[in-house]
Coordinates of C-alpha atoms in Angstrom, one line a residue:
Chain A
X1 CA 9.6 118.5 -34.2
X2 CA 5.7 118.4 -33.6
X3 CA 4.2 122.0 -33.4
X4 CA 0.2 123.0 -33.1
X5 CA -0.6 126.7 -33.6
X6 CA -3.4 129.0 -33.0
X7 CA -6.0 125.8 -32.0
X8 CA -9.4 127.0 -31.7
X9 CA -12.4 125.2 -31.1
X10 CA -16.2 126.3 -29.9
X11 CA -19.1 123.6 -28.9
X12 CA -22.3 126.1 -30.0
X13 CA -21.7 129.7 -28.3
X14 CA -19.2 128.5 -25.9
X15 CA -15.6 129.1 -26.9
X16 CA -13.3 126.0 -25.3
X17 CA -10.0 126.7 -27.2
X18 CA -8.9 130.4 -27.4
X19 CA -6.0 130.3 -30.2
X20 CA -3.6 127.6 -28.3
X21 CA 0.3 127.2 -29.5
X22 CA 2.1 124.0 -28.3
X23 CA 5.3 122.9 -29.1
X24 CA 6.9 119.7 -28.4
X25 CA 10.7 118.3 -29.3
X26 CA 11.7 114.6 -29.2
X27 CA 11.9 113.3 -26.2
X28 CA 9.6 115.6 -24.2
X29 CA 7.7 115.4 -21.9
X30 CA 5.3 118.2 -21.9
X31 CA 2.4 118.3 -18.8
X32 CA -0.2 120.2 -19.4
X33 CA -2.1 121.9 -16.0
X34 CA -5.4 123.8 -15.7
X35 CA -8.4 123.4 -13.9
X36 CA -11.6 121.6 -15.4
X37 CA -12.8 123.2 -18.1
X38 CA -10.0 125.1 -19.4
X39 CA -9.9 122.9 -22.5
X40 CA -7.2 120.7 -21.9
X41 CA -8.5 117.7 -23.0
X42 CA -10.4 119.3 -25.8
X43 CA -6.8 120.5 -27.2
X44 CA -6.0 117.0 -27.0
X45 CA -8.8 115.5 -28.9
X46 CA -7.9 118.2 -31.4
X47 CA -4.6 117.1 -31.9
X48 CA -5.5 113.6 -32.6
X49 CA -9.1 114.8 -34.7
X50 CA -11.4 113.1 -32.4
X51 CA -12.9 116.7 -32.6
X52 CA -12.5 118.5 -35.5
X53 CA -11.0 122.3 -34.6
X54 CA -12.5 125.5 -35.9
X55 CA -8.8 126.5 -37.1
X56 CA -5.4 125.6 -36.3
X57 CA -2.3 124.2 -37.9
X58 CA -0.4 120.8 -36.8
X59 CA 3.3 120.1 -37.8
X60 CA 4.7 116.1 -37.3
X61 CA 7.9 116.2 -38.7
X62 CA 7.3 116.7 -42.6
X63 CA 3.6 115.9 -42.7
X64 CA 1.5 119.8 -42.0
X65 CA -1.8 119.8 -41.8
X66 CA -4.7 122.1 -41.1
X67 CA -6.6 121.0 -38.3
X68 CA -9.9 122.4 -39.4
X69 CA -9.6 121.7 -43.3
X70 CA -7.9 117.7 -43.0
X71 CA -9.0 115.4 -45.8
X72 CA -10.1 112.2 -44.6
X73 CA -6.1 111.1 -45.6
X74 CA -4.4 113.8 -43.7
X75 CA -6.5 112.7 -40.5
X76 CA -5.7 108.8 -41.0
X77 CA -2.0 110.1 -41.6
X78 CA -1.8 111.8 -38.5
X79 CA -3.4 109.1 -36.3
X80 CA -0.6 106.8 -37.7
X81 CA 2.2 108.9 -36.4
X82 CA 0.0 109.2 -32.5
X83 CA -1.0 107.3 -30.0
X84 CA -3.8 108.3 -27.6
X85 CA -4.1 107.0 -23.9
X86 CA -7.9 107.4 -22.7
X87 CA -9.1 108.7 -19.2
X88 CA -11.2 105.4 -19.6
X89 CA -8.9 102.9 -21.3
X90 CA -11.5 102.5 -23.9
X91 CA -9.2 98.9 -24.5
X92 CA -11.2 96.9 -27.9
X93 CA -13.6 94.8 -25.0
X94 CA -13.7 91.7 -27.5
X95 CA -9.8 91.1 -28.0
X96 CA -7.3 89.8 -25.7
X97 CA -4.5 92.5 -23.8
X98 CA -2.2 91.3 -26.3
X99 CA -4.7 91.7 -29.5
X100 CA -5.1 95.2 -28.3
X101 CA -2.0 95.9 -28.8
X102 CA -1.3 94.0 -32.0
X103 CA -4.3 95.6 -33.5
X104 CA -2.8 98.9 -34.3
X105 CA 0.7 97.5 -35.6
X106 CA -1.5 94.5 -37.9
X107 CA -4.8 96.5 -39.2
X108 CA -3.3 99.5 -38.6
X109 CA 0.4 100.1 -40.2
X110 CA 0.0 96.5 -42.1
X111 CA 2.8 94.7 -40.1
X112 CA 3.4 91.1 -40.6
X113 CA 1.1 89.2 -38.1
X114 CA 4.6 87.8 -36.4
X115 CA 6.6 91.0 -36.2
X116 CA 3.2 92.5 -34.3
X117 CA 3.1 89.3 -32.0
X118 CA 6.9 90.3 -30.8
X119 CA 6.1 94.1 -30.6
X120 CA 3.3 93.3 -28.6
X121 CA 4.4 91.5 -26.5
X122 CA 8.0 93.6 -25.4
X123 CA 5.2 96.3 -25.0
X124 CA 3.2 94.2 -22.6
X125 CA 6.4 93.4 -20.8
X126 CA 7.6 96.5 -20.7
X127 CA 4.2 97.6 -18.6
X128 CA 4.9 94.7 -16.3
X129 CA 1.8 92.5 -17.6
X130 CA 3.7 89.8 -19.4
X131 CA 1.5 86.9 -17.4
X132 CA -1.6 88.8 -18.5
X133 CA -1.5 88.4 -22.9
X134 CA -4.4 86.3 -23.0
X135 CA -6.7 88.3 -20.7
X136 CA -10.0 90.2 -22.1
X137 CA -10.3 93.5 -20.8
X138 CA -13.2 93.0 -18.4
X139 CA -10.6 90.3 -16.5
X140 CA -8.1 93.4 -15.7
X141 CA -8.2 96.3 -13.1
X142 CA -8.0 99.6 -13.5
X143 CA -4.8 99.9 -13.3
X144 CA -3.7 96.9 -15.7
X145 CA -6.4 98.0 -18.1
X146 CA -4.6 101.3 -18.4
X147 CA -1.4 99.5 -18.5
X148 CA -2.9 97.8 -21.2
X149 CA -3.7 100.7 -23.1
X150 CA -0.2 102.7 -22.5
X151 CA 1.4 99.2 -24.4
X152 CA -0.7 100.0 -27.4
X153 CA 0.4 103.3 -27.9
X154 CA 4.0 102.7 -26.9
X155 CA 4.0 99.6 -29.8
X156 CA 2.8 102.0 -32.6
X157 CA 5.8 104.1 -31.8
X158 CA 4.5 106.7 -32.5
X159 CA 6.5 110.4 -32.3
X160 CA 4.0 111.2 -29.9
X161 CA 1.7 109.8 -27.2
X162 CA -1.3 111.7 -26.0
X163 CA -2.2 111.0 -22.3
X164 CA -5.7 112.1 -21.6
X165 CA -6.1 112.0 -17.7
X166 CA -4.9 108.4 -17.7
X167 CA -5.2 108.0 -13.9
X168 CA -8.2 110.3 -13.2
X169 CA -10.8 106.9 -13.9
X170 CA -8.4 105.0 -11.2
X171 CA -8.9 103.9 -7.6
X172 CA -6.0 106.2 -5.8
X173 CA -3.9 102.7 -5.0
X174 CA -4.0 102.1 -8.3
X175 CA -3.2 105.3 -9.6
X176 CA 0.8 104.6 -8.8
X177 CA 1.3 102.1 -11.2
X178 CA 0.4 103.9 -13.9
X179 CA 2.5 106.6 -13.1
X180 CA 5.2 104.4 -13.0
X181 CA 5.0 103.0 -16.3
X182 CA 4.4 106.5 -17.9
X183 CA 7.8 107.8 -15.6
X184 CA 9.4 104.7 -16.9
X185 CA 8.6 105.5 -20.9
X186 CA 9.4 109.4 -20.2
X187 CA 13.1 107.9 -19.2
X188 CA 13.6 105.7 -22.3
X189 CA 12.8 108.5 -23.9
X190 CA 9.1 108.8 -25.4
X191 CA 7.8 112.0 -26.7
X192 CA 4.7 112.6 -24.5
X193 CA 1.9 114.8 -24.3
X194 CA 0.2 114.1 -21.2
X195 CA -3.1 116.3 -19.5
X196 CA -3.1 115.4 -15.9
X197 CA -4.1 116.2 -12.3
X198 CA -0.8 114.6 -10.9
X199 CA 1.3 117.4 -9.7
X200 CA 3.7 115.4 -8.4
X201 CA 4.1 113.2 -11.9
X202 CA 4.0 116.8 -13.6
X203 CA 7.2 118.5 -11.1
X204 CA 9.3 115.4 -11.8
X205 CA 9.0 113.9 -15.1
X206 CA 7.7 117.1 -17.4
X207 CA 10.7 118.8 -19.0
X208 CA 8.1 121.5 -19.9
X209 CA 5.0 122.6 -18.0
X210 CA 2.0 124.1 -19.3
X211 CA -0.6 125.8 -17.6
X212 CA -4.0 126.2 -19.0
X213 CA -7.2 128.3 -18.1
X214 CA -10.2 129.6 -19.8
X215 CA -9.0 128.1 -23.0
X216 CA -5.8 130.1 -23.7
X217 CA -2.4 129.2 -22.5
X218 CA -1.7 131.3 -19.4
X219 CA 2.3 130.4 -18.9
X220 CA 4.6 128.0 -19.9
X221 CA 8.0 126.7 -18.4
X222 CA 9.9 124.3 -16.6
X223 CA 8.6 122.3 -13.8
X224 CA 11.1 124.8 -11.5
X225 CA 9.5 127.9 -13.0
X226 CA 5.9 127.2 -12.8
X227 CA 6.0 125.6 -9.5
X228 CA 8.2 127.4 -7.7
X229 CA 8.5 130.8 -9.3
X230 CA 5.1 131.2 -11.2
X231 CA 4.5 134.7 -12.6
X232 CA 1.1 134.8 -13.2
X233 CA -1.1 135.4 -10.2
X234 CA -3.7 133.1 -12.2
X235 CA -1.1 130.1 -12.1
X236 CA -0.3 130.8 -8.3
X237 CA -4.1 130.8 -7.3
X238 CA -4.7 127.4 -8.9
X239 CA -1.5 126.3 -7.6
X240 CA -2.5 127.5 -4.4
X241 CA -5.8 125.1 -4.5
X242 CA -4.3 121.9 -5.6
X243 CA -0.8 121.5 -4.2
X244 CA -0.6 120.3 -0.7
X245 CA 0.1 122.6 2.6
X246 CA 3.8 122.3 2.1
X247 CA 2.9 125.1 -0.5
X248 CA 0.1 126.3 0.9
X249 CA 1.2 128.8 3.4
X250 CA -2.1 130.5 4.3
X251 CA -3.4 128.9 7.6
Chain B
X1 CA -68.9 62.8 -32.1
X2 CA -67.5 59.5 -30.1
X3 CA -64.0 59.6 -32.1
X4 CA -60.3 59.6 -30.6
X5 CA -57.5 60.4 -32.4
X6 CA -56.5 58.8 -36.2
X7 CA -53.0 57.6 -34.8
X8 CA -51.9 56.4 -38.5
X9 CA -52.9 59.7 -40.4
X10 CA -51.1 61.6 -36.7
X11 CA -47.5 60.1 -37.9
X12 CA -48.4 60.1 -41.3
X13 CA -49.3 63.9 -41.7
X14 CA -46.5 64.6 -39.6
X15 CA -43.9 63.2 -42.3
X16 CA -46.5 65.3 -44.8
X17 CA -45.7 69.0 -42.9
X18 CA -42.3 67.5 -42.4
X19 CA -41.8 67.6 -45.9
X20 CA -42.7 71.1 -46.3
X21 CA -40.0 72.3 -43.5
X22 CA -37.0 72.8 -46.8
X23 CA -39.5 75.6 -47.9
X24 CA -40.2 77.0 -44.8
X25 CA -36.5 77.0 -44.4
X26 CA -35.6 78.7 -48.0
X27 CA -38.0 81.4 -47.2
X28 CA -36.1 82.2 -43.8
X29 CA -32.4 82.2 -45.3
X30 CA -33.3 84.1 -48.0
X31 CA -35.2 86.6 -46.3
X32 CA -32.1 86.7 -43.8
X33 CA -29.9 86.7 -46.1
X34 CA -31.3 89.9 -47.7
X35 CA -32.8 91.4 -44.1
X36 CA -29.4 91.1 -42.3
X37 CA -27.1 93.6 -44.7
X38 CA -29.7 95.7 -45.4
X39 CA -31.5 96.2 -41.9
X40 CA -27.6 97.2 -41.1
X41 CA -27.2 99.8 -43.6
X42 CA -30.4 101.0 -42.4
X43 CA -29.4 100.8 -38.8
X44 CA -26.4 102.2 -39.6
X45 CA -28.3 105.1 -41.4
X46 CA -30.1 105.6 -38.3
X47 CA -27.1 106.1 -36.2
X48 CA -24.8 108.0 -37.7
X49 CA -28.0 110.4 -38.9
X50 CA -27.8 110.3 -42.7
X51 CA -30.6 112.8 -43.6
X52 CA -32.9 111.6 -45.7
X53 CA -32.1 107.7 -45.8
X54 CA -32.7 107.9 -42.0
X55 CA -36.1 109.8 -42.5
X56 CA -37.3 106.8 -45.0
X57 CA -36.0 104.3 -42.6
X58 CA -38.5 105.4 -39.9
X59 CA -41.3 105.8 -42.1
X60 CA -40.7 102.7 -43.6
X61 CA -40.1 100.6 -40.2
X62 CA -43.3 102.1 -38.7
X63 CA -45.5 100.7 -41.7
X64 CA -44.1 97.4 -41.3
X65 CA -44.3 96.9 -37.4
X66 CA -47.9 99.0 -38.1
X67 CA -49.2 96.7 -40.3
X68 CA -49.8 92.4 -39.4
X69 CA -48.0 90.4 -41.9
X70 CA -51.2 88.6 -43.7
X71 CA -51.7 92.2 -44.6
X72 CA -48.6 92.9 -46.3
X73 CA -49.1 89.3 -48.1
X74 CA -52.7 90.2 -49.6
X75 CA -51.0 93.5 -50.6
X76 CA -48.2 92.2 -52.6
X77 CA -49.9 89.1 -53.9
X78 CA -52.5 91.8 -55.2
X79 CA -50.0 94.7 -56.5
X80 CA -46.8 93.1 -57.7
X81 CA -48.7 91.1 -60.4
X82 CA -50.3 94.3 -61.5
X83 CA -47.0 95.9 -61.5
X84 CA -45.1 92.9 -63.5
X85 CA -48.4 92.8 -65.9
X86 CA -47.4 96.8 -66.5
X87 CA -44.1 96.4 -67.1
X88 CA -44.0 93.3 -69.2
X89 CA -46.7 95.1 -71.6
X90 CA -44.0 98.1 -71.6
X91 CA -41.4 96.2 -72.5
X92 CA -43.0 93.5 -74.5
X93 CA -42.2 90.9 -72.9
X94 CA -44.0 87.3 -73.1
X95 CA -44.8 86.1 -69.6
X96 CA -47.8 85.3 -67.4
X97 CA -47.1 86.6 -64.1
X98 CA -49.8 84.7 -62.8
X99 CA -47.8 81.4 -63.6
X100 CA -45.4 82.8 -61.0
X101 CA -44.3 80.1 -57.7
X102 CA -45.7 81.9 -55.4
X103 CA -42.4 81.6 -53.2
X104 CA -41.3 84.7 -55.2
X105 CA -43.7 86.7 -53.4
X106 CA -42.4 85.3 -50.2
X107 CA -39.1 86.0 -50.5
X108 CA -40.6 89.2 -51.4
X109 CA -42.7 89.9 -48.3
X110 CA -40.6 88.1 -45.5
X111 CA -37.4 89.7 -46.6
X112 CA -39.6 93.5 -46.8
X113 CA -40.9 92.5 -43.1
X114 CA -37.6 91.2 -41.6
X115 CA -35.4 94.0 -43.0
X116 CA -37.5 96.3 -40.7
X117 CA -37.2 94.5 -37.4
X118 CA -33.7 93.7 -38.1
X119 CA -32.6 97.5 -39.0
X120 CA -34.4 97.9 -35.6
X121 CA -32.5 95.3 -33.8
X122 CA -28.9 96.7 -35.3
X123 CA -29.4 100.4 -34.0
X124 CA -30.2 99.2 -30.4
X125 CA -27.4 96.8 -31.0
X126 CA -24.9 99.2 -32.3
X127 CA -25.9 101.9 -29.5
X128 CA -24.4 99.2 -27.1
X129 CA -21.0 99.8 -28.2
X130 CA -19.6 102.9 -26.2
X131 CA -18.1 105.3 -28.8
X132 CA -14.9 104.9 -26.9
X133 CA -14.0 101.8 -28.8
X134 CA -14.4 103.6 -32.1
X135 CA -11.7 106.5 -30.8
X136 CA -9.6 104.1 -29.5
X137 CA -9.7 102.1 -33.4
X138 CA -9.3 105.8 -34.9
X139 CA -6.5 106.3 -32.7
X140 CA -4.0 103.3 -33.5
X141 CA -4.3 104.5 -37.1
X142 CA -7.6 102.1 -38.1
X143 CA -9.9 103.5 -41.1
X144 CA -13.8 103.9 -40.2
X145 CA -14.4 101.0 -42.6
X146 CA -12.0 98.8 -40.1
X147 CA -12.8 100.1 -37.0
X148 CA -16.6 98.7 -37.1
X149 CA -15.4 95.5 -38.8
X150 CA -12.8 94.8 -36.1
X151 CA -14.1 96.3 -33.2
X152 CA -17.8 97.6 -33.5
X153 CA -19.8 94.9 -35.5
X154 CA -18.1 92.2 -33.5
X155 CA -19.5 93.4 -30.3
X156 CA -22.4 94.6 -31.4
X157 CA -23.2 91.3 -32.7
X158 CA -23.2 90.1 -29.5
X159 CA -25.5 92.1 -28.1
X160 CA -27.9 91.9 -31.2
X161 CA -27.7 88.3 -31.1
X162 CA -30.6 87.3 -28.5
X163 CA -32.7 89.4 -30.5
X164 CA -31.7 88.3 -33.9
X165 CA -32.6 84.6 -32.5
X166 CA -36.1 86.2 -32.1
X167 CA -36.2 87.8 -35.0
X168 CA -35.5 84.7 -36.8
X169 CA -37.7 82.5 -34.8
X170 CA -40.7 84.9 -35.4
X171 CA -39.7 84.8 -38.8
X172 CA -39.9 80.8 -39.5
X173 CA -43.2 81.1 -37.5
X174 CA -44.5 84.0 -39.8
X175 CA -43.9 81.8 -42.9
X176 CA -46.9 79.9 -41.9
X177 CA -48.8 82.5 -43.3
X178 CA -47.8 81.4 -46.4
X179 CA -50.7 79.5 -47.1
X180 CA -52.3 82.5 -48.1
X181 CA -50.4 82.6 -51.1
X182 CA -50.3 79.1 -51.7
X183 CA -46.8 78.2 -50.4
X184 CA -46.5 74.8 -50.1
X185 CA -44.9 75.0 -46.6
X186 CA -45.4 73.4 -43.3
X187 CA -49.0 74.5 -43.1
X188 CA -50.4 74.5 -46.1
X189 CA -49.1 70.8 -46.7
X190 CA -50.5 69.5 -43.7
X191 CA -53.8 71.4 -44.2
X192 CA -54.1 69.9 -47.3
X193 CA -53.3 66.5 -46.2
X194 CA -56.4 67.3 -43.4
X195 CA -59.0 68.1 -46.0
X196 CA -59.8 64.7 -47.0
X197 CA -61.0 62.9 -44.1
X198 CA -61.5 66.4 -41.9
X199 CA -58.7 65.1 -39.4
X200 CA -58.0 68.9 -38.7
X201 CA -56.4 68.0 -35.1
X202 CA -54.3 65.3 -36.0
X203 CA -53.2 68.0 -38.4
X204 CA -52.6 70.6 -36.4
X205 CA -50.8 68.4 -33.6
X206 CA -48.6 67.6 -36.0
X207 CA -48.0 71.4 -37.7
X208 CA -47.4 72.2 -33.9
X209 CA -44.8 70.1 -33.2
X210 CA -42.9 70.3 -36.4
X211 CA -42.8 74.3 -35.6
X212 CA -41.8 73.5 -31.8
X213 CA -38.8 71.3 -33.3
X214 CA -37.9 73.4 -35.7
X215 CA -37.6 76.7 -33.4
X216 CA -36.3 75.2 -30.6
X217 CA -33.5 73.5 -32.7
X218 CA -33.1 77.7 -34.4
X219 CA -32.6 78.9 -30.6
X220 CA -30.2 76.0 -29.1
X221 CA -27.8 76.9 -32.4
X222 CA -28.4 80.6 -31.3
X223 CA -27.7 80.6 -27.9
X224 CA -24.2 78.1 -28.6
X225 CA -23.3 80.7 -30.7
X226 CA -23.9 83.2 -28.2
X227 CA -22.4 81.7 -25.9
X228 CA -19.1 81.4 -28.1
X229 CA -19.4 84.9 -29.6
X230 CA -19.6 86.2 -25.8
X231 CA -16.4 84.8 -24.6
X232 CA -14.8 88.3 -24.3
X233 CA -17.2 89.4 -22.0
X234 CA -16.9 86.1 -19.1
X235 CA -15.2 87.1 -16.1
X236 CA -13.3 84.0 -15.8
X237 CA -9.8 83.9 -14.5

């Protein structure tokens, strides 16, 4: 249902995206893994034309598009069929937590101001911040800005949400919450696209994982096969450095 | 020189510069009204690095702030008439130029001058907004043209606005210059009224305090507007 092919992207001499293929049903949740730099959140922004690719191909549905070549339409038609959740929020600082998230359905898709009030709002609730509509960003935690932010993609429903590192800017207490919204939304069902550093999110909620280095896709599989079983030494070095001792066996 | 102050000529003169505050006040709207839009298209030139615009914009800033204010008023009093001359003979045309309400060439110079420090005030303004915001409009499916009328220019206004109330101050205060080309504003009137019977202080008391009202008056509208426009960013609970 959403496919990307052959992604490729450079900043000057230094190649970030090696020729990346990513393919997503409804209803998945696909994790992507990798250490920093790999280009994980460069694919991303790709995906969603907040950097423009040197080639590649993207496939929503009926709408395909080169990711390189995009007129101005195909990129404005691909950002109304995603949502994009920030690694800093980045929530509109001069509207309210519910304006945030009626922004997108009103400007965006042209809703009826009343419709996007009720959207909004079962988003809102859905996060568990139905006390907070009226609240400017700068009034919100962490943790409830993000909230904040996962409601405005979820009220677009879109037929995919990208997660950039959505709990990497949180304090670690506040880093749970989060998670359990986004585990939440996996369960009704959301298609998700989510770059993280949560191994634990990844092994339970991801019904794919992917692992990432050096800006090439390195393996790909169920949370079962890349955690417990992974093939590549590359994958079991990195997982080796990040998962706690009960998989670390070296003393 | 035994002499204390004309107290009847002090209120009256002050009525007299009173009287020219609606032309003090034309000149600054108009100018604003001109120097706002296009000091942000020029800021916005600036920012997102049109080539060539955003050349001219610097060149063109620098001679303004370079250059005082009476200056730019002796040039255009001196050139534009030339110019107009030129051109009405071109096009045969039956005007005197020199028949012209000198507020012309204020709107002229004021709106030349502001445009500058505005376009200036707009790019540091604009920088204030983290490009975040912008992605996050792109991203729930808003066009460029609606992301910075939603999301940018309403907090960038905020930031720009203790500026702009400076800008606009300077402005009101600049107009005094006017009197160089005639204008029958604040100064001038009150100058005038001084002539006759040399009471130059009572005069200039009275041009003082009609510019003190009249700014202060500019920045207490500014700053309840600020404080309005700000409400987003108040940590209230």
């Amino acid at each position: 249902m959403l496919e990307f092919k052959g992604v490729r992207k450079s900043f000057g001499p230094l190649q970030i995206l090696k020729g990346v293929d990513v393919e997503i049903g409804k209803g998945d949740v696909v994790v992507i893994l990798g250490p920093s730099g790999s280009g994980k959140t460069t694919l991303l922004r790709c995906l969603n034309f907040l950097e423009r690719a040197d080639a590649g191909t993207a496939r929503l549905g009926s709408l395909e598009v080169d990711l390189n070549r995009a007129t101005k339409k195909e990129v404005h038609a691909v950002r109304q069929k995603t949502a994009f959740v920030f690694q800093n929020y980045n929530l509109f600082n001069n509207k309210t937590a519910l304006e945030n998230v009626m922004e997108g359905l009103i400007t965006g898709r042209k809703q009826p101001k009343e419709t996007a009030r009720k959207k909004a709002a079962a988003a809102l609730d859905k996060v568990g911040l139905s006390d907070k509509y009226d609240a400017y960003p700068v009034q919100l935690s962490g943790g409830q800005q993000q909230r904040v932010g996962i409601a405005r993609a979820l009220a677009l429903d879109p037929e995919v949400i990208l997660f950039d590192e959505p709990t990497s800017a949180l304090d670690p207490e506040l880093v749970g919450e989060v998670l359990g919204v986004m585990r939440q939304i996996a369960a009704d069902g959301t298609t998700m696209l989510v770059v993280t550093h949560e191994m634990q999110f990844a092994k339970d909620v991801a019904s794919q994982v992917v692992f990432m280095d050096d800006g090439v896709i390195v393996e790909a599989g169920t949370p079962g096969q890349i955690f417990d079983r992974p093939a590549e030494e590359r994958t079991k070095r990195f997982l080796r450095r990040v998962l706690p001792d009960e998989y670390n066996y070296s003393i | 020189m035994q002499q204390s102050l004309n107290i009847p000529f002090l209120i009256d003169t002050f009525f007299t510069a009173l009287s020219g505050v609606p032309i003090t006040l034309a000149v600054t709207a108009v100018a604003m009204l001109i120097a706002v839009p296009a000091g942000f298209l020029l800021a916005l030139s600036r920012v997102n690095e049109v080539p060539v615009l955003r050349e001219i914009t610097k060149v063109y800033v620098s001679f303004v702030r370079g250059t005082p204010i009476i200056v730019q008023i002796f040039i255009t009093y001196a050139s534009v008439p030339l110019i107009l001359t030129a051109l009405f003979e071109k096009y045969g045309i039956q005007a005197n130029v020199y028949e012209l309400n000198p507020i012309w060439y204020a709107f002229i110079v004021f709106s030349f001058s502001t445009t500058a420090i505005l376009s200036e005030v707009f790019r540091s303004a604009l920088s204030t907004v983290d490009r975040g915001q912008l992605e996050a409009a792109w991203s729930v499916g808003l066009t460029g043209f609606q992301s910075f009328r939603r999301i940018i220019i309403p907090q960038a206004l905020v930031s720009a606005l203790p500026n702009l109330a400076t800008a606009t101050v300077n402005l009101i205060k600049a107009t005094s210059l006017g009197y160089a080309l005639s204008l029958q504003e604040i100064t001038l009137k009150a100058k005038v009224a001084a002539n006759a019977g040399y009471n130059y202080i009572e005069a200039y008391i009275d041009i003082f305090l009609v510019y003190l009202i009249l700014c202060s008056v500019v920045e207490f509208a500014f700053k309840k507007y600020e404080q309005r426009a700000a409400r987003f960013r108040v940590q209230h609970v």
